[in-house]
Amino acid sequence: MATTNLKAETFKLRASGMAVPALALLMVPFVTLLFLTPWSDFHLAYGDSHAAVVSLGLSLISVGLIILLGLPVAFWLAKTASRWRTLVEVLVLIPLLTPPLAMGILLVSVYGPYGSVGETLSAIGMTLNNNAPAFVLAQIYGALPYFILSARGALEAVPRDVEEAAQTLGARPFQVLIRLTLPLASRGIAAGIAIAWVRAIGEFGIVMVFCYFPQGIPVKMFINLQNDGVTSVYSLLWILLIVTLPLPMWLLMRTKKQTVHYS
């Protein structure tokens, strides 16, 4: 028994050592950024603060809509035995696998001023091009599939026998969903929200083609890069990291604490 434990500890030690190269590789760009940033002359370029407000405000709206739209689809995929499940999975995967630039072109073709849906919207006095609703729509297309797949996996992990036992004891399906299924799947759903947030706020290709205005952080960074070179984007890059990372980190840490508490 002691020999087995010693071998297990040795394997864990070797595994931790093998993890060092990957972790170092992941951290090199961020450590480099610390040294390359001109801290003595740290300032935002013209329009950078407005881009940060646009990205933060509209991304919050996008993620809220993504949760409302995606959670029913994820629940259906996780619990259904329908023969249409495979088709729905394919429909979710198609926009996820489509390159962002191509997706942006498709959105312009559909929702743009001369697109099939765009012309109908124009007839009733609405537009989905270079405005806040178009920005939100672009982010939804970029992030919704990621949330659906993450939430579907989390909901599938909830044991069916536990849900069936709750129903046997008299709980209604909605009560089972709210009081049992969603809390048990909360960690995976939170991970899906984190991924959706990062994908939405960092979306560039779709937004660049479909909604150049209002300019969020990714598009503004690209403009600064073109106009003034790579050194001009470090300040806005820090803003992007500060705006992007806290929410997903908080969600993941919160769900980790909940998992420890439940255990």
PDB file of C-alpha atoms in Angstrom:
ATOM      1  CA  MET A   1       0.000   0.000   0.000  1.00  0.00           C
ATOM      2  CA  ALA A   2       2.828   2.376   0.906  1.00  0.00           C
ATOM      3  CA  THR A   3       4.556   1.553  -2.384  1.00  0.00           C
ATOM      4  CA  THR A   4       1.389   2.351  -4.319  1.00  0.00           C
ATOM      5  CA  ASN A   5       1.008   5.701  -2.558  1.00  0.00           C
ATOM      6  CA  LEU A   6       4.664   6.516  -3.228  1.00  0.00           C
ATOM      7  CA  LYS A   7       4.220   5.769  -6.936  1.00  0.00           C
ATOM      8  CA  ALA A   8       1.092   7.904  -7.045  1.00  0.00           C
ATOM      9  CA  GLU A   9       2.870  10.841  -5.396  1.00  0.00           C
ATOM     10  CA  THR A  10       5.829  10.446  -7.745  1.00  0.00           C
ATOM     11  CA  PHE A  11       3.498  10.496 -10.751  1.00  0.00           C
ATOM     12  CA  LYS A  12       1.760  13.635  -9.465  1.00  0.00           C
ATOM     13  CA  LEU A  13       5.131  15.322  -8.958  1.00  0.00           C
ATOM     14  CA  ARG A  14       6.224  14.469 -12.488  1.00  0.00           C
ATOM     15  CA  ALA A  15       2.884  15.626 -13.895  1.00  0.00           C
ATOM     16  CA  SER A  16       3.211  18.960 -12.111  1.00  0.00           C
ATOM     17  CA  GLY A  17       6.683  19.359 -13.571  1.00  0.00           C
ATOM     18  CA  MET A  18       5.384  18.597 -17.062  1.00  0.00           C
ATOM     19  CA  ALA A  19       2.751  21.317 -16.618  1.00  0.00           C
ATOM     20  CA  VAL A  20       5.376  24.038 -16.146  1.00  0.00           C
ATOM     21  CA  PRO A  21       6.209  24.521 -19.881  1.00  0.00           C
ATOM     22  CA  ALA A  22       2.554  24.993 -20.824  1.00  0.00           C
ATOM     23  CA  LEU A  23       1.926  27.443 -17.978  1.00  0.00           C
ATOM     24  CA  ALA A  24       5.087  29.370 -18.801  1.00  0.00           C
ATOM     25  CA  LEU A  25       4.055  29.532 -22.463  1.00  0.00           C
ATOM     26  CA  LEU A  26       0.654  30.928 -21.496  1.00  0.00           C
ATOM     27  CA  MET A  27       2.114  33.593 -19.212  1.00  0.00           C
ATOM     28  CA  VAL A  28       4.946  34.862 -21.453  1.00  0.00           C
ATOM     29  CA  PRO A  29       2.797  37.417 -23.378  1.00  0.00           C
ATOM     30  CA  PHE A  30       1.360  38.916 -20.191  1.00  0.00           C
ATOM     31  CA  VAL A  31       4.718  39.169 -18.453  1.00  0.00           C
ATOM     32  CA  THR A  32       6.123  40.766 -21.597  1.00  0.00           C
ATOM     33  CA  LEU A  33       3.260  43.260 -21.622  1.00  0.00           C
ATOM     34  CA  LEU A  34       4.251  44.379 -18.117  1.00  0.00           C
ATOM     35  CA  PHE A  35       7.695  45.355 -19.365  1.00  0.00           C
ATOM     36  CA  LEU A  36       6.631  46.819 -22.720  1.00  0.00           C
ATOM     37  CA  THR A  37       3.918  49.113 -21.350  1.00  0.00           C
ATOM     38  CA  PRO A  38       5.170  52.732 -21.150  1.00  0.00           C
ATOM     39  CA  TRP A  39       4.042  53.234 -17.542  1.00  0.00           C
ATOM     40  CA  SER A  40       5.641  56.693 -17.286  1.00  0.00           C
ATOM     41  CA  ASP A  41       3.511  57.872 -20.217  1.00  0.00           C
ATOM     42  CA  PHE A  42       0.423  55.719 -19.708  1.00  0.00           C
ATOM     43  CA  HIS A  43      -2.532  57.427 -21.359  1.00  0.00           C
ATOM     44  CA  LEU A  44      -5.496  56.630 -23.522  1.00  0.00           C
ATOM     45  CA  ALA A  45      -5.739  57.872 -27.083  1.00  0.00           C
ATOM     46  CA  TYR A  46      -8.649  59.944 -28.326  1.00  0.00           C
ATOM     47  CA  GLY A  47     -11.835  57.857 -28.305  1.00  0.00           C
ATOM     48  CA  ASP A  48     -10.420  54.997 -26.223  1.00  0.00           C
ATOM     49  CA  SER A  49     -12.547  55.741 -23.159  1.00  0.00           C
ATOM     50  CA  HIS A  50     -15.683  55.875 -25.304  1.00  0.00           C
ATOM     51  CA  ALA A  51     -14.755  52.510 -26.832  1.00  0.00           C
ATOM     52  CA  ALA A  52     -14.410  51.032 -23.339  1.00  0.00           C
ATOM     53  CA  VAL A  53     -17.864  52.320 -22.355  1.00  0.00           C
ATOM     54  CA  VAL A  54     -19.375  50.932 -25.574  1.00  0.00           C
ATOM     55  CA  SER A  55     -17.820  47.495 -25.095  1.00  0.00           C
ATOM     56  CA  LEU A  56     -18.722  47.220 -21.424  1.00  0.00           C
ATOM     57  CA  GLY A  57     -22.272  48.505 -21.682  1.00  0.00           C
ATOM     58  CA  LEU A  58     -23.361  46.693 -24.840  1.00  0.00           C
ATOM     59  CA  SER A  59     -21.595  43.457 -23.878  1.00  0.00           C
ATOM     60  CA  LEU A  60     -23.601  43.320 -20.649  1.00  0.00           C
ATOM     61  CA  ILE A  61     -26.779  43.580 -22.720  1.00  0.00           C
ATOM     62  CA  SER A  62     -25.511  40.932 -25.143  1.00  0.00           C
ATOM     63  CA  VAL A  63     -24.652  38.432 -22.419  1.00  0.00           C
ATOM     64  CA  GLY A  64     -28.036  38.933 -20.762  1.00  0.00           C
ATOM     65  CA  LEU A  65     -29.774  38.169 -24.047  1.00  0.00           C
ATOM     66  CA  ILE A  66     -27.452  35.224 -24.671  1.00  0.00           C
ATOM     67  CA  ILE A  67     -28.474  33.673 -21.348  1.00  0.00           C
ATOM     68  CA  LEU A  68     -32.187  34.216 -22.065  1.00  0.00           C
ATOM     69  CA  LEU A  69     -31.917  32.799 -25.594  1.00  0.00           C
ATOM     70  CA  GLY A  70     -29.391  30.053 -24.953  1.00  0.00           C
ATOM     71  CA  LEU A  71     -30.521  28.455 -21.708  1.00  0.00           C
ATOM     72  CA  PRO A  72     -33.789  27.000 -23.120  1.00  0.00           C
ATOM     73  CA  VAL A  73     -31.888  25.545 -26.089  1.00  0.00           C
ATOM     74  CA  ALA A  74     -29.210  24.084 -23.809  1.00  0.00           C
ATOM     75  CA  PHE A  75     -31.851  22.567 -21.510  1.00  0.00           C
ATOM     76  CA  TRP A  76     -33.726  21.042 -24.432  1.00  0.00           C
ATOM     77  CA  LEU A  77     -30.545  19.544 -25.901  1.00  0.00           C
ATOM     78  CA  ALA A  78     -29.545  18.139 -22.492  1.00  0.00           C
ATOM     79  CA  LYS A  79     -32.873  16.520 -21.672  1.00  0.00           C
ATOM     80  CA  THR A  80     -34.571  15.639 -24.931  1.00  0.00           C
ATOM     81  CA  ALA A  81     -34.628  12.283 -26.654  1.00  0.00           C
ATOM     82  CA  SER A  82     -36.071  13.782 -29.828  1.00  0.00           C
ATOM     83  CA  ARG A  83     -34.760  12.677 -33.188  1.00  0.00           C
ATOM     84  CA  TRP A  84     -34.338  16.375 -34.023  1.00  0.00           C
ATOM     85  CA  ARG A  85     -31.586  16.766 -31.442  1.00  0.00           C
ATOM     86  CA  THR A  86     -28.777  16.101 -33.929  1.00  0.00           C
ATOM     87  CA  LEU A  87     -30.177  18.674 -36.340  1.00  0.00           C
ATOM     88  CA  VAL A  88     -30.386  21.300 -33.594  1.00  0.00           C
ATOM     89  CA  GLU A  89     -26.793  20.530 -32.537  1.00  0.00           C
ATOM     90  CA  VAL A  90     -25.666  21.058 -36.130  1.00  0.00           C
ATOM     91  CA  LEU A  91     -27.547  24.368 -36.284  1.00  0.00           C
ATOM     92  CA  VAL A  92     -25.711  25.503 -33.141  1.00  0.00           C
ATOM     93  CA  LEU A  93     -22.326  24.353 -34.435  1.00  0.00           C
ATOM     94  CA  ILE A  94     -22.576  26.009 -37.863  1.00  0.00           C
ATOM     95  CA  PRO A  95     -22.229  29.623 -36.617  1.00  0.00           C
ATOM     96  CA  LEU A  96     -19.616  28.539 -34.065  1.00  0.00           C
ATOM     97  CA  LEU A  97     -17.444  26.954 -36.779  1.00  0.00           C
ATOM     98  CA  THR A  98     -17.981  29.726 -39.331  1.00  0.00           C
ATOM     99  CA  PRO A  99     -15.002  32.139 -39.436  1.00  0.00           C
ATOM    100  CA  PRO A 100     -15.924  35.515 -37.893  1.00  0.00           C
ATOM    101  CA  LEU A 101     -15.166  37.440 -41.082  1.00  0.00           C
ATOM    102  CA  ALA A 102     -17.502  35.171 -43.054  1.00  0.00           C
ATOM    103  CA  MET A 103     -20.183  35.485 -40.389  1.00  0.00           C
ATOM    104  CA  GLY A 104     -19.922  39.273 -40.552  1.00  0.00           C
ATOM    105  CA  ILE A 105     -20.428  39.186 -44.312  1.00  0.00           C
ATOM    106  CA  LEU A 106     -23.451  36.921 -43.853  1.00  0.00           C
ATOM    107  CA  LEU A 107     -24.981  39.309 -41.330  1.00  0.00           C
ATOM    108  CA  VAL A 108     -24.504  42.230 -43.712  1.00  0.00           C
ATOM    109  CA  SER A 109     -26.153  40.185 -46.470  1.00  0.00           C
ATOM    110  CA  VAL A 110     -29.152  39.426 -44.265  1.00  0.00           C
ATOM    111  CA  TYR A 111     -29.581  42.403 -41.941  1.00  0.00           C
ATOM    112  CA  GLY A 112     -27.786  45.117 -43.930  1.00  0.00           C
ATOM    113  CA  PRO A 113     -29.623  47.914 -45.789  1.00  0.00           C
ATOM    114  CA  TYR A 114     -29.922  45.787 -48.921  1.00  0.00           C
ATOM    115  CA  GLY A 115     -30.342  42.416 -47.213  1.00  0.00           C
ATOM    116  CA  SER A 116     -33.528  40.391 -47.218  1.00  0.00           C
ATOM    117  CA  VAL A 117     -34.374  41.145 -43.584  1.00  0.00           C
ATOM    118  CA  GLY A 118     -32.737  44.572 -43.715  1.00  0.00           C
ATOM    119  CA  GLU A 119     -35.057  45.834 -46.453  1.00  0.00           C
ATOM    120  CA  THR A 120     -38.078  44.714 -44.447  1.00  0.00           C
ATOM    121  CA  LEU A 121     -36.779  46.503 -41.361  1.00  0.00           C
ATOM    122  CA  SER A 122     -36.072  49.631 -43.386  1.00  0.00           C
ATOM    123  CA  ALA A 123     -39.660  49.633 -44.602  1.00  0.00           C
ATOM    124  CA  ILE A 124     -40.876  49.985 -41.011  1.00  0.00           C
ATOM    125  CA  GLY A 125     -38.232  52.555 -40.086  1.00  0.00           C
ATOM    126  CA  MET A 126     -35.687  50.271 -38.395  1.00  0.00           C
ATOM    127  CA  THR A 127     -32.074  49.541 -39.266  1.00  0.00           C
ATOM    128  CA  LEU A 128     -29.541  46.973 -38.113  1.00  0.00           C
ATOM    129  CA  ASN A 129     -26.327  48.457 -39.403  1.00  0.00           C
ATOM    130  CA  ASN A 130     -23.676  50.548 -37.627  1.00  0.00           C
ATOM    131  CA  ASN A 131     -25.747  51.113 -34.496  1.00  0.00           C
ATOM    132  CA  ALA A 132     -26.035  49.697 -30.979  1.00  0.00           C
ATOM    133  CA  PRO A 133     -28.604  46.966 -31.827  1.00  0.00           C
ATOM    134  CA  ALA A 134     -26.354  45.761 -34.659  1.00  0.00           C
ATOM    135  CA  PHE A 135     -23.390  45.698 -32.258  1.00  0.00           C
ATOM    136  CA  VAL A 136     -25.347  43.567 -29.794  1.00  0.00           C
ATOM    137  CA  LEU A 137     -26.554  41.257 -32.575  1.00  0.00           C
ATOM    138  CA  ALA A 138     -22.990  40.737 -33.799  1.00  0.00           C
ATOM    139  CA  GLN A 139     -21.860  39.817 -30.292  1.00  0.00           C
ATOM    140  CA  ILE A 140     -24.752  37.397 -29.888  1.00  0.00           C
ATOM    141  CA  TYR A 141     -23.799  35.572 -33.080  1.00  0.00           C
ATOM    142  CA  GLY A 142     -20.211  35.399 -31.875  1.00  0.00           C
ATOM    143  CA  ALA A 143     -20.914  34.119 -28.359  1.00  0.00           C
ATOM    144  CA  LEU A 144     -24.304  32.369 -28.205  1.00  0.00           C
ATOM    145  CA  PRO A 145     -23.145  28.964 -29.545  1.00  0.00           C
ATOM    146  CA  TYR A 146     -20.349  28.802 -26.957  1.00  0.00           C
ATOM    147  CA  PHE A 147     -22.798  29.411 -24.124  1.00  0.00           C
ATOM    148  CA  ILE A 148     -25.287  26.845 -25.427  1.00  0.00           C
ATOM    149  CA  LEU A 149     -22.675  24.100 -25.635  1.00  0.00           C
ATOM    150  CA  SER A 150     -21.204  24.866 -22.209  1.00  0.00           C
ATOM    151  CA  ALA A 151     -24.606  25.056 -20.527  1.00  0.00           C
ATOM    152  CA  ARG A 152     -25.780  21.899 -22.328  1.00  0.00           C
ATOM    153  CA  GLY A 153     -22.808  19.972 -20.953  1.00  0.00           C
ATOM    154  CA  ALA A 154     -23.483  21.238 -17.434  1.00  0.00           C
ATOM    155  CA  LEU A 155     -27.173  20.334 -17.587  1.00  0.00           C
ATOM    156  CA  GLU A 156     -26.415  16.885 -19.008  1.00  0.00           C
ATOM    157  CA  ALA A 157     -24.166  16.203 -16.005  1.00  0.00           C
ATOM    158  CA  VAL A 158     -27.111  16.494 -13.594  1.00  0.00           C
ATOM    159  CA  PRO A 159     -28.189  12.895 -12.801  1.00  0.00           C
ATOM    160  CA  ARG A 160     -31.615  12.117 -14.204  1.00  0.00           C
ATOM    161  CA  ASP A 161     -32.434   9.807 -11.307  1.00  0.00           C
ATOM    162  CA  VAL A 162     -32.076  12.741  -8.896  1.00  0.00           C
ATOM    163  CA  GLU A 163     -34.529  14.810 -10.940  1.00  0.00           C
ATOM    164  CA  GLU A 164     -36.921  11.867 -11.230  1.00  0.00           C
ATOM    165  CA  ALA A 165     -36.741  11.281  -7.489  1.00  0.00           C
ATOM    166  CA  ALA A 166     -37.693  14.902  -6.851  1.00  0.00           C
ATOM    167  CA  GLN A 167     -40.672  14.574  -9.181  1.00  0.00           C
ATOM    168  CA  THR A 168     -41.702  11.348  -7.445  1.00  0.00           C
ATOM    169  CA  LEU A 169     -41.748  13.251  -4.149  1.00  0.00           C
ATOM    170  CA  GLY A 170     -44.230  15.698  -5.635  1.00  0.00           C
ATOM    171  CA  ALA A 171     -42.060  18.482  -7.063  1.00  0.00           C
ATOM    172  CA  ARG A 172     -43.321  20.054 -10.251  1.00  0.00           C
ATOM    173  CA  PRO A 173     -41.020  20.147 -13.315  1.00  0.00           C
ATOM    174  CA  PHE A 174     -40.459  23.888 -12.935  1.00  0.00           C
ATOM    175  CA  GLN A 175     -39.599  23.454  -9.255  1.00  0.00           C
ATOM    176  CA  VAL A 176     -37.132  20.701 -10.140  1.00  0.00           C
ATOM    177  CA  LEU A 177     -35.530  22.983 -12.707  1.00  0.00           C
ATOM    178  CA  ILE A 178     -35.212  26.002 -10.401  1.00  0.00           C
ATOM    179  CA  ARG A 179     -34.373  24.294  -7.115  1.00  0.00           C
ATOM    180  CA  LEU A 180     -32.407  21.271  -8.282  1.00  0.00           C
ATOM    181  CA  THR A 181     -31.235  21.182 -11.899  1.00  0.00           C
ATOM    182  CA  LEU A 182     -29.958  24.746 -12.255  1.00  0.00           C
ATOM    183  CA  PRO A 183     -28.163  24.819  -8.858  1.00  0.00           C
ATOM    184  CA  LEU A 184     -26.437  21.510  -9.604  1.00  0.00           C
ATOM    185  CA  ALA A 185     -25.441  22.748 -13.052  1.00  0.00           C
ATOM    186  CA  SER A 186     -24.539  26.253 -11.865  1.00  0.00           C
ATOM    187  CA  ARG A 187     -20.789  25.749 -12.111  1.00  0.00           C
ATOM    188  CA  GLY A 188     -20.906  24.727 -15.773  1.00  0.00           C
ATOM    189  CA  ILE A 189     -23.469  27.405 -16.597  1.00  0.00           C
ATOM    190  CA  ALA A 190     -21.269  30.024 -14.940  1.00  0.00           C
ATOM    191  CA  ALA A 191     -18.356  28.801 -17.047  1.00  0.00           C
ATOM    192  CA  GLY A 192     -20.565  29.204 -20.111  1.00  0.00           C
ATOM    193  CA  ILE A 193     -21.431  32.764 -19.072  1.00  0.00           C
ATOM    194  CA  ALA A 194     -17.745  33.516 -18.580  1.00  0.00           C
ATOM    195  CA  ILE A 195     -16.906  32.179 -22.040  1.00  0.00           C
ATOM    196  CA  ALA A 196     -19.812  34.091 -23.591  1.00  0.00           C
ATOM    197  CA  TRP A 197     -18.669  37.310 -21.903  1.00  0.00           C
ATOM    198  CA  VAL A 198     -15.103  36.972 -23.156  1.00  0.00           C
ATOM    199  CA  ARG A 199     -16.253  36.038 -26.637  1.00  0.00           C
ATOM    200  CA  ALA A 200     -18.762  38.891 -26.813  1.00  0.00           C
ATOM    201  CA  ILE A 201     -16.564  41.690 -25.519  1.00  0.00           C
ATOM    202  CA  GLY A 202     -13.582  40.507 -27.559  1.00  0.00           C
ATOM    203  CA  GLU A 203     -15.448  39.869 -30.815  1.00  0.00           C
ATOM    204  CA  PHE A 204     -13.662  41.599 -33.682  1.00  0.00           C
ATOM    205  CA  GLY A 205     -14.288  39.935 -37.042  1.00  0.00           C
ATOM    206  CA  ILE A 206     -18.089  39.991 -37.014  1.00  0.00           C
ATOM    207  CA  VAL A 207     -18.281  43.453 -35.458  1.00  0.00           C
ATOM    208  CA  MET A 208     -15.667  44.878 -37.833  1.00  0.00           C
ATOM    209  CA  VAL A 209     -17.650  43.868 -40.915  1.00  0.00           C
ATOM    210  CA  PHE A 210     -21.226  44.215 -39.699  1.00  0.00           C
ATOM    211  CA  CYS A 211     -21.033  47.053 -37.199  1.00  0.00           C
ATOM    212  CA  TYR A 212     -17.987  49.297 -37.539  1.00  0.00           C
ATOM    213  CA  PHE A 213     -19.798  51.906 -35.448  1.00  0.00           C
ATOM    214  CA  PRO A 214     -20.169  52.316 -32.521  1.00  0.00           C
ATOM    215  CA  GLN A 215     -16.550  51.348 -32.041  1.00  0.00           C
ATOM    216  CA  GLY A 216     -15.816  48.977 -29.197  1.00  0.00           C
ATOM    217  CA  ILE A 217     -12.403  48.192 -27.780  1.00  0.00           C
ATOM    218  CA  PRO A 218     -11.300  45.552 -30.350  1.00  0.00           C
ATOM    219  CA  VAL A 219     -12.088  47.740 -33.361  1.00  0.00           C
ATOM    220  CA  LYS A 220     -10.540  50.818 -31.705  1.00  0.00           C
ATOM    221  CA  MET A 221      -7.391  48.820 -30.946  1.00  0.00           C
ATOM    222  CA  PHE A 222      -7.169  47.848 -34.611  1.00  0.00           C
ATOM    223  CA  ILE A 223      -7.537  51.489 -35.668  1.00  0.00           C
ATOM    224  CA  ASN A 224      -4.843  52.607 -33.210  1.00  0.00           C
ATOM    225  CA  LEU A 225      -2.577  49.831 -34.415  1.00  0.00           C
ATOM    226  CA  GLN A 226      -2.966  50.884 -38.032  1.00  0.00           C
ATOM    227  CA  ASN A 227      -2.510  54.583 -37.342  1.00  0.00           C
ATOM    228  CA  ASP A 228       0.249  54.673 -34.731  1.00  0.00           C
ATOM    229  CA  GLY A 229       1.803  51.204 -34.446  1.00  0.00           C
ATOM    230  CA  VAL A 230       1.815  48.508 -31.800  1.00  0.00           C
ATOM    231  CA  THR A 231       3.128  50.706 -28.988  1.00  0.00           C
ATOM    232  CA  SER A 232       0.001  52.851 -29.191  1.00  0.00           C
ATOM    233  CA  VAL A 233      -2.348  50.012 -28.219  1.00  0.00           C
ATOM    234  CA  TYR A 234      -0.810  48.898 -24.923  1.00  0.00           C
ATOM    235  CA  SER A 235      -2.883  51.276 -22.810  1.00  0.00           C
ATOM    236  CA  LEU A 236      -6.151  50.218 -24.428  1.00  0.00           C
ATOM    237  CA  LEU A 237      -5.034  46.595 -24.235  1.00  0.00           C
ATOM    238  CA  TRP A 238      -4.770  46.959 -20.451  1.00  0.00           C
ATOM    239  CA  ILE A 239      -8.260  48.447 -20.385  1.00  0.00           C
ATOM    240  CA  LEU A 240      -9.558  45.484 -22.388  1.00  0.00           C
ATOM    241  CA  LEU A 241      -8.007  43.035 -19.914  1.00  0.00           C
ATOM    242  CA  ILE A 242      -9.310  44.992 -16.915  1.00  0.00           C
ATOM    243  CA  VAL A 243     -12.810  45.127 -18.395  1.00  0.00           C
ATOM    244  CA  THR A 244     -12.860  41.537 -19.643  1.00  0.00           C
ATOM    245  CA  LEU A 245     -11.262  39.397 -16.952  1.00  0.00           C
ATOM    246  CA  PRO A 246     -12.917  40.285 -13.601  1.00  0.00           C
ATOM    247  CA  LEU A 247     -16.409  38.945 -14.402  1.00  0.00           C
ATOM    248  CA  PRO A 248     -15.355  35.470 -15.626  1.00  0.00           C
ATOM    249  CA  MET A 249     -12.768  35.180 -12.840  1.00  0.00           C
ATOM    250  CA  TRP A 250     -15.399  36.088 -10.240  1.00  0.00           C
ATOM    251  CA  LEU A 251     -17.895  33.612 -11.681  1.00  0.00           C
ATOM    252  CA  LEU A 252     -15.378  30.774 -11.746  1.00  0.00           C
ATOM    253  CA  MET A 253     -14.115  31.478  -8.222  1.00  0.00           C
ATOM    254  CA  ARG A 254     -17.656  31.776  -6.878  1.00  0.00           C
ATOM    255  CA  THR A 255     -18.743  28.464  -8.371  1.00  0.00           C
ATOM    256  CA  LYS A 256     -15.569  26.831  -7.056  1.00  0.00           C
ATOM    257  CA  LYS A 257     -16.415  27.970  -3.528  1.00  0.00           C
ATOM    258  CA  GLN A 258     -19.974  26.698  -3.935  1.00  0.00           C
ATOM    259  CA  THR A 259     -18.670  23.299  -5.078  1.00  0.00           C
ATOM    260  CA  VAL A 260     -16.408  23.057  -2.017  1.00  0.00           C
ATOM    261  CA  HIS A 261     -19.323  24.068   0.214  1.00  0.00           C
ATOM    262  CA  TYR A 262     -21.622  21.422  -1.284  1.00  0.00           C
ATOM    263  CA  SER A 263     -18.994  18.732  -0.944  1.00  0.00           C
TER     264      SER A 263
END
